PDB file of C-alpha atoms in Angstrom:
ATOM      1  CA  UNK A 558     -45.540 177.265 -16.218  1.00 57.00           C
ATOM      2  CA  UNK A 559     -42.151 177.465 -14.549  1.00 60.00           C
ATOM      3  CA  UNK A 560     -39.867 174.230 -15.286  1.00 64.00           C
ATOM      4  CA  UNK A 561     -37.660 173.489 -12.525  1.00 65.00           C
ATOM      5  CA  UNK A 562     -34.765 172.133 -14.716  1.00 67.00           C
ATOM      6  CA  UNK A 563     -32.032 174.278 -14.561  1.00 62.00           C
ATOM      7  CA  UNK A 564     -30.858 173.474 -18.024  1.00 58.00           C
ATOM      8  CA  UNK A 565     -33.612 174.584 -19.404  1.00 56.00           C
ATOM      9  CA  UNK A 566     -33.790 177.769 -17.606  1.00 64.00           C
ATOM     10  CA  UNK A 567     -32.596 181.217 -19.051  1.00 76.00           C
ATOM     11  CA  UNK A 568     -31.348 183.398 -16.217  1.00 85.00           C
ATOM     12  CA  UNK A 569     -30.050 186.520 -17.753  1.00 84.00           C
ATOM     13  CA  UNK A 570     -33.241 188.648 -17.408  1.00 90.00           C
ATOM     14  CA  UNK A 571     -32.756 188.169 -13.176  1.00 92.00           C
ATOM     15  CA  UNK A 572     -29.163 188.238 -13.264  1.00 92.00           C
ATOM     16  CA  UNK A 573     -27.710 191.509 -11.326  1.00 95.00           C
ATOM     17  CA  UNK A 574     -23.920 192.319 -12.098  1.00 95.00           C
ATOM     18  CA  UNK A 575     -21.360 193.678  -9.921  1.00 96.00           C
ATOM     19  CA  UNK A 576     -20.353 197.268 -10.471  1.00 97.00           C
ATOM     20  CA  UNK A 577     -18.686 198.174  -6.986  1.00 97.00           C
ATOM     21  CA  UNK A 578     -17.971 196.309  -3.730  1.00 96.00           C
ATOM     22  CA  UNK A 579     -16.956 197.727  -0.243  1.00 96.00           C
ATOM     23  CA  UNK A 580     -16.078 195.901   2.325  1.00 95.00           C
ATOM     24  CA  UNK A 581     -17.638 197.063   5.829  1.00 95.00           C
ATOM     25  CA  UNK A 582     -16.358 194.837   8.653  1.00 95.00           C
ATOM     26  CA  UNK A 583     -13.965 191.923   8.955  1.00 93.00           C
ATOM     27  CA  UNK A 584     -14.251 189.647  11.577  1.00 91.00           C
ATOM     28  CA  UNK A 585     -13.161 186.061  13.278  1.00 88.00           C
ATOM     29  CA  UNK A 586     -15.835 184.345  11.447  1.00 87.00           C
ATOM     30  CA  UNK A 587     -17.534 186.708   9.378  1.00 92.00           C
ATOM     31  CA  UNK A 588     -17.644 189.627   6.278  1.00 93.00           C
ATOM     32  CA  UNK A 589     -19.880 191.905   5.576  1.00 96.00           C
ATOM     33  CA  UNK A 590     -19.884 193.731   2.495  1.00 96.00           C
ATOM     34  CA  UNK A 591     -21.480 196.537   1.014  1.00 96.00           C
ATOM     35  CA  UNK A 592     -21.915 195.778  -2.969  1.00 96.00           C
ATOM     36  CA  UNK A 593     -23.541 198.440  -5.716  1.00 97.00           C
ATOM     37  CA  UNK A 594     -25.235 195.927  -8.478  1.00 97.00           C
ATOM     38  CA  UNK A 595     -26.565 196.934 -12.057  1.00 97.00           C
ATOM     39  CA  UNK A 596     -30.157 195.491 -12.042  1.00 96.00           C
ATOM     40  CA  UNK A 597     -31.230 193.784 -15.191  1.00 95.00           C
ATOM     41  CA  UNK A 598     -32.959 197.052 -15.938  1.00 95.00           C
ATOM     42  CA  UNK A 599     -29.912 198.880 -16.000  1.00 95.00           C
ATOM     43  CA  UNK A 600     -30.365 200.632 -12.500  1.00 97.00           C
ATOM     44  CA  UNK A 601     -27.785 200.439 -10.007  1.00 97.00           C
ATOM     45  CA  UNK A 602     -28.883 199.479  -6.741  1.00 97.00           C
ATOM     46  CA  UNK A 603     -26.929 198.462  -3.222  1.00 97.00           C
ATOM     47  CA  UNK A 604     -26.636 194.701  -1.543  1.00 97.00           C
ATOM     48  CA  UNK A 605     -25.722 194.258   1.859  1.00 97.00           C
ATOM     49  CA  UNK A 606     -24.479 190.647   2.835  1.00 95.00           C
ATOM     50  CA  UNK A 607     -22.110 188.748   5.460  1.00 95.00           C
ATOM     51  CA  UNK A 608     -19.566 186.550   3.450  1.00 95.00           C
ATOM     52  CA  UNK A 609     -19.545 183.051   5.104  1.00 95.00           C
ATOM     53  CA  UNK A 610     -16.500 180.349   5.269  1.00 94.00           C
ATOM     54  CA  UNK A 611     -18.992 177.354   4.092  1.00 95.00           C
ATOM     55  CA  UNK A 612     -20.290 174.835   6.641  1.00 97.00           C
ATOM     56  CA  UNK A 613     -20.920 171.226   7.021  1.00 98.00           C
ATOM     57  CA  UNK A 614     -23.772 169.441   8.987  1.00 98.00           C
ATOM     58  CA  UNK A 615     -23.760 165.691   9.543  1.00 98.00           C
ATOM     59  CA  UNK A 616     -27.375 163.623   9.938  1.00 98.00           C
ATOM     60  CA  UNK A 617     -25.510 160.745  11.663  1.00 98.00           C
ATOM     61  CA  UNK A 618     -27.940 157.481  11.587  1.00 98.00           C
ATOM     62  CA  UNK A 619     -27.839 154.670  13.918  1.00 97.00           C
ATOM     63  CA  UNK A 620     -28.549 150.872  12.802  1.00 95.00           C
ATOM     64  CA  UNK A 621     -31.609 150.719  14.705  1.00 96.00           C
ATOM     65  CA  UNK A 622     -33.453 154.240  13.102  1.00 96.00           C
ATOM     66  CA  UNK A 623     -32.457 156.586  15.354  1.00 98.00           C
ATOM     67  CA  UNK A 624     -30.203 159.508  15.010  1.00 98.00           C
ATOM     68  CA  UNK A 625     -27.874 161.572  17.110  1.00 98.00           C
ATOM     69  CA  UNK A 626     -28.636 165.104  18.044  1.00 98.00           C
ATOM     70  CA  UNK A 627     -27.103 168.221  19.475  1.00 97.00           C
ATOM     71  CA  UNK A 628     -28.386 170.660  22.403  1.00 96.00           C
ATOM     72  CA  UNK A 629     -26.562 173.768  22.202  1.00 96.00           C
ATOM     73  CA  UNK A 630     -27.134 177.521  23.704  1.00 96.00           C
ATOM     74  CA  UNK A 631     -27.264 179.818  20.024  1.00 95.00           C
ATOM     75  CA  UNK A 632     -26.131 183.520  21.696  1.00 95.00           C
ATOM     76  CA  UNK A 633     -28.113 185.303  18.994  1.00 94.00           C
ATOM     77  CA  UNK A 634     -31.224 183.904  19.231  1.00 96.00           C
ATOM     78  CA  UNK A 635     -30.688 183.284  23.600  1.00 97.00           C
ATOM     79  CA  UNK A 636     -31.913 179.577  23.612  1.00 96.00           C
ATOM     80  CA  UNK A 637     -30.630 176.075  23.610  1.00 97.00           C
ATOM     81  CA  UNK A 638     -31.269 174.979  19.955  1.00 97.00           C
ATOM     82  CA  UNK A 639     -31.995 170.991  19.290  1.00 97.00           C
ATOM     83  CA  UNK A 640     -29.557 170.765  15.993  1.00 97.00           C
ATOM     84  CA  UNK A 641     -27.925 167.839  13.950  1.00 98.00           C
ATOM     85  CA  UNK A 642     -23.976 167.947  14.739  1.00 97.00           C
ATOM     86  CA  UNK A 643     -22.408 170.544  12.187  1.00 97.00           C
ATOM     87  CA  UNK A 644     -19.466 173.378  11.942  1.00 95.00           C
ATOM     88  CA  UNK A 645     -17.688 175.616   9.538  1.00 95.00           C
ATOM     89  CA  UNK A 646     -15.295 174.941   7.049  1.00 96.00           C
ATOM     90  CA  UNK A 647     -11.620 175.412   7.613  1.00 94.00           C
ATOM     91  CA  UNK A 648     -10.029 177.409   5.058  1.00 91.00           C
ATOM     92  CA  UNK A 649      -9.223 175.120   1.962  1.00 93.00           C
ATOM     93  CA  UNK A 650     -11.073 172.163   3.836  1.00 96.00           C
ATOM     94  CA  UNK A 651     -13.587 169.770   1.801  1.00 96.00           C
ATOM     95  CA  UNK A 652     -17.100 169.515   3.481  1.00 97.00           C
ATOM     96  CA  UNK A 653     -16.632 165.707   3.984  1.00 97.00           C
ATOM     97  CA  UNK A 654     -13.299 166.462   5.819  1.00 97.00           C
ATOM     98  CA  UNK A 655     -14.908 168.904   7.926  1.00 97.00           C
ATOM     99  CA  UNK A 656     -18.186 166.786   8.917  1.00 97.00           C
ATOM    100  CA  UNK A 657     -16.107 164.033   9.659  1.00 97.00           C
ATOM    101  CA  UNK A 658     -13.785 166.565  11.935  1.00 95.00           C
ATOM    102  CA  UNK A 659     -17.174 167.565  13.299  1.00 96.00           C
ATOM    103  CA  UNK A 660     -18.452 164.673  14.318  1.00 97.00           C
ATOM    104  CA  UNK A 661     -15.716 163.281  16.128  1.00 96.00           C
ATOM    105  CA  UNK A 662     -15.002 166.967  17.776  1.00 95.00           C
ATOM    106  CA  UNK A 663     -18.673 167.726  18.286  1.00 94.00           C
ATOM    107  CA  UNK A 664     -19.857 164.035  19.456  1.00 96.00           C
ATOM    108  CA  UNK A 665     -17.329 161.750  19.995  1.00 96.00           C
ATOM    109  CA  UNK A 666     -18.385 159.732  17.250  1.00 97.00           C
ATOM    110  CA  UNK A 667     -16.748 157.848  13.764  1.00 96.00           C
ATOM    111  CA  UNK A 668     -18.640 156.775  11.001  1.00 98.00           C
ATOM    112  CA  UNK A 669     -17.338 154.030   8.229  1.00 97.00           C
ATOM    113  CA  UNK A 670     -19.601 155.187   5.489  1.00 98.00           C
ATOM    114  CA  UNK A 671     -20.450 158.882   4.272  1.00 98.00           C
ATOM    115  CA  UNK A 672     -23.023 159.959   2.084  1.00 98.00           C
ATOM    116  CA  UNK A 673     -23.315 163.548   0.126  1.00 98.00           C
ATOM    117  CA  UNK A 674     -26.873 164.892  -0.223  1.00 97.00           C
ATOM    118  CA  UNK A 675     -26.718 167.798  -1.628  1.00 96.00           C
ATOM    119  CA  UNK A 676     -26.114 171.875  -0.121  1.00 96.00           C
ATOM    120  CA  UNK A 677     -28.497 174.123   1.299  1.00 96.00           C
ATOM    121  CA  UNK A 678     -28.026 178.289   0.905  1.00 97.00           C
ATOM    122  CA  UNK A 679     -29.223 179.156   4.398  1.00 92.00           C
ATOM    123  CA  UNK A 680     -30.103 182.549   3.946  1.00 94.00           C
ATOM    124  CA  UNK A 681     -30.065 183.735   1.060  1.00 95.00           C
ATOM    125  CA  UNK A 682     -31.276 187.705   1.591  1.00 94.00           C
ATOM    126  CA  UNK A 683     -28.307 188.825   3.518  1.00 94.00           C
ATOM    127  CA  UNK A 684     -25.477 185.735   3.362  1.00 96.00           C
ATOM    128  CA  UNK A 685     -23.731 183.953   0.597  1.00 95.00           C
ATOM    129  CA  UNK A 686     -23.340 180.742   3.168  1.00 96.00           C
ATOM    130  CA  UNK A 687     -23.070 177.485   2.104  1.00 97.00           C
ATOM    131  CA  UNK A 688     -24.200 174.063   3.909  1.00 98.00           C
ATOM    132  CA  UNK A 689     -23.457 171.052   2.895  1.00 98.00           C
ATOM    133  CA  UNK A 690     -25.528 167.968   3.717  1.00 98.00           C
ATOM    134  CA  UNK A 691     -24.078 164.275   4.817  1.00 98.00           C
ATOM    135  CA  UNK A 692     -25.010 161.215   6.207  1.00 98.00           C
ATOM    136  CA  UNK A 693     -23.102 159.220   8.178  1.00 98.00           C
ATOM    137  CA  UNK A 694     -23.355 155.390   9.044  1.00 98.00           C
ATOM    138  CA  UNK A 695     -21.851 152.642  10.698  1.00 97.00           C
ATOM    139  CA  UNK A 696     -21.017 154.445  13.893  1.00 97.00           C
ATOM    140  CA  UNK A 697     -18.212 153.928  16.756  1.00 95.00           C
ATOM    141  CA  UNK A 698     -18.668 156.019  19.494  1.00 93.00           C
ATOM    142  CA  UNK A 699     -15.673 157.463  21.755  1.00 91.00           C
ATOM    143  CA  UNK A 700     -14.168 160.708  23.535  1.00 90.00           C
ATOM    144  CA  UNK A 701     -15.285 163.975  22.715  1.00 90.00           C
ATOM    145  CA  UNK A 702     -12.540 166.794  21.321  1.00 85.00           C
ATOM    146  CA  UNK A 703     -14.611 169.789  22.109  1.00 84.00           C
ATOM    147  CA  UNK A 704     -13.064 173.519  21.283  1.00 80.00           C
ATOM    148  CA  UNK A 705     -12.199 175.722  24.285  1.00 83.00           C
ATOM    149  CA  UNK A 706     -15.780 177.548  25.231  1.00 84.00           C
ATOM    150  CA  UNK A 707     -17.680 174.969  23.326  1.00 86.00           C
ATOM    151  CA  UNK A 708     -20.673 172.992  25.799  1.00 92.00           C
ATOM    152  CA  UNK A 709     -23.309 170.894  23.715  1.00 93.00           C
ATOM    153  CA  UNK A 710     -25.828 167.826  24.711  1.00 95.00           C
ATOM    154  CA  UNK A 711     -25.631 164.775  22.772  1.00 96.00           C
ATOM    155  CA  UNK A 712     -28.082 162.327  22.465  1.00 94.00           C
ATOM    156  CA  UNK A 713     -29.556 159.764  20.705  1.00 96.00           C
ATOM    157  CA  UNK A 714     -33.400 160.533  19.192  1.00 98.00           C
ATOM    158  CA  UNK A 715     -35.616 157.680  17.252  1.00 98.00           C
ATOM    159  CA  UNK A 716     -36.805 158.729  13.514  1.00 98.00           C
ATOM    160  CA  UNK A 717     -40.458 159.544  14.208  1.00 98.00           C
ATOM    161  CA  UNK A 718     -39.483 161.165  17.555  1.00 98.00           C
ATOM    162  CA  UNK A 719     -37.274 163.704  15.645  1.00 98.00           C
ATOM    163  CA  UNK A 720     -39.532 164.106  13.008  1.00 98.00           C
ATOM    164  CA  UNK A 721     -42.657 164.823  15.049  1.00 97.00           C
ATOM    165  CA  UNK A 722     -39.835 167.344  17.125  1.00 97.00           C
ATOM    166  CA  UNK A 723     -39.750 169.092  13.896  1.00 97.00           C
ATOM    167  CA  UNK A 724     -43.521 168.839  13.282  1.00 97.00           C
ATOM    168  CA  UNK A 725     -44.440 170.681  16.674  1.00 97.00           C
ATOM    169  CA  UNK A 726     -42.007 173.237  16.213  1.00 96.00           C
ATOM    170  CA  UNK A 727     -39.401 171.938  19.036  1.00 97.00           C
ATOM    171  CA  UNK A 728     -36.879 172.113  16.406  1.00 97.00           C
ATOM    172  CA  UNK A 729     -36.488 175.229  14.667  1.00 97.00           C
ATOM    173  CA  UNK A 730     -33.049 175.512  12.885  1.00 97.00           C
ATOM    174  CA  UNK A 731     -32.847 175.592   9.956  1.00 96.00           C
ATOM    175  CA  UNK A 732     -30.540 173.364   8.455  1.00 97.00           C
ATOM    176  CA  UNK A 733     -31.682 170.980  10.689  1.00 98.00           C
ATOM    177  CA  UNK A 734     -35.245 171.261   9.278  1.00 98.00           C
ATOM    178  CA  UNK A 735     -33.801 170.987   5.555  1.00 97.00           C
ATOM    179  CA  UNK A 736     -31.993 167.846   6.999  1.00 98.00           C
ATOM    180  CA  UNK A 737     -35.841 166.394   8.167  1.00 98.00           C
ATOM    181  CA  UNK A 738     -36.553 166.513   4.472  1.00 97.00           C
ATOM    182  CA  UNK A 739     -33.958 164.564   3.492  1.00 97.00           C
ATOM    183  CA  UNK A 740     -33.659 162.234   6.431  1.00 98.00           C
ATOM    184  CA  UNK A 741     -37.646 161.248   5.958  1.00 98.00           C
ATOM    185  CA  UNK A 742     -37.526 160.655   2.264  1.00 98.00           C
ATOM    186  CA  UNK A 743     -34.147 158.877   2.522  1.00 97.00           C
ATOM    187  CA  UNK A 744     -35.534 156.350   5.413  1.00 96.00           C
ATOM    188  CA  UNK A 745     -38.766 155.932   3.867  1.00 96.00           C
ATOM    189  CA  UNK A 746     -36.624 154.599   0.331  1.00 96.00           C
ATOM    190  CA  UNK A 747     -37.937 157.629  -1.804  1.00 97.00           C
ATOM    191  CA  UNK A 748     -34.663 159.096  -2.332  1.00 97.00           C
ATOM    192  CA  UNK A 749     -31.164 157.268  -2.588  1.00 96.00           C
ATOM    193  CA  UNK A 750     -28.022 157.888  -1.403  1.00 97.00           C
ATOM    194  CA  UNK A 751     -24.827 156.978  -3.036  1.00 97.00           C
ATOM    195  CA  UNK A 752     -22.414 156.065  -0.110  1.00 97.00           C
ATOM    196  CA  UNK A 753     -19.023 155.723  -0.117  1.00 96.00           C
ATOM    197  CA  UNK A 754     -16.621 154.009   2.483  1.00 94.00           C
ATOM    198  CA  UNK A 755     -14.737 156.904   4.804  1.00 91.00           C
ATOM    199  CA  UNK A 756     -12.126 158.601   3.593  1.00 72.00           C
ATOM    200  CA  UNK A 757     -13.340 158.598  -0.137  1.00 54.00           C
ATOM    201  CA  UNK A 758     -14.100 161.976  -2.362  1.00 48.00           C
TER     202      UNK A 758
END
């Protein structure tokens, strides 16, 4: 039976090793790379993956159990995506500093209190990206700092609506799907979260 306690776990039998890496294209935002790995089995194989900054997203809650969303037109996938406020991180930039940067850019909004929840690895096949997960209370709305080219909804969405958004398949991102997890358990007192005033590590 597997044991999902990573202290207990033994990973060198999956672990593959680098022996060679190329890079392939360097862009704005993204890498790709080209690496050749030894398999545990000796065997060298090749790994293709896009190198990614790190991101932020921010599941900013309202006193009255509802939470703020985003609308936004995703280019890849040609449709306006329903998505909790997030961005990527600035190079040297902590994840709180950038989901507090992103809120106030993305939204207009402050919070006084920040909470960490943990990171998600988005896609792990083909991208070593990073997201990290806050929540943010007590908030204060005002003017929106959007980036040149950047156009995005905001609104406000009650709990259950959100939820049962994510339920019928109206939301489909990702990270805002591993946020539902989170958001429900945390709401419904099953999981805690340590918060800390703004501005603290």
């Amino acid at each position: 039976m597997l044991k999902l306690d990573a202290q207990a776990l033994s990973d060198a039998h999956l672990r593959e090793t680098l022996h060679e890496r190329k890079e392939i294209y360097q862009g704005r935002l993204l890498r790709l790379r080209e690496d050749t790995v030894r398999l545990p089995d000796g065997k060298l194989t090749h790994r293709e993956y896009v190198v990614h900054p790190g991101a932020t997203v921010v599941i900013p809650l309202f006193d009255d159990d509802h939470v703020l969303l985003e609308r936004q037109f995703r280019y890849p996938v040609d449709q306006v995506i329903v998505e909790f406020p997030a961005g990527k991180l600035d190079a040297g930039e902590a994840p709180l500093v950038c989901g507090q940067r992103e809120l106030l850019e993305e939204t207009g909004y402050r919070a006084s209190e920040w909470a960490y929840a943990g990171k998600l690895h988005l896609a792990i096949g083909y991208s070593d990206e990073v997201i990290h997960i806050f929540f943010a209370r007590g908030l204060q709305g005002g003017e929106r700092q959007l980036d040149e080219g950047e156009f995005l909804d905001v609104a406000r969405c009650a709990i259950p609506d959100f939820l049962d958004a994510c339920r019928t398949g109206l939301v489909t991102d990702a990270k805002t799907l591993a946020c539902a997890l989170w958001l429900q358990n945390a709401w419904e007192g099953k999981w805690q979260l340590a918060w800390q005033p703004a501005g603290s590590p």
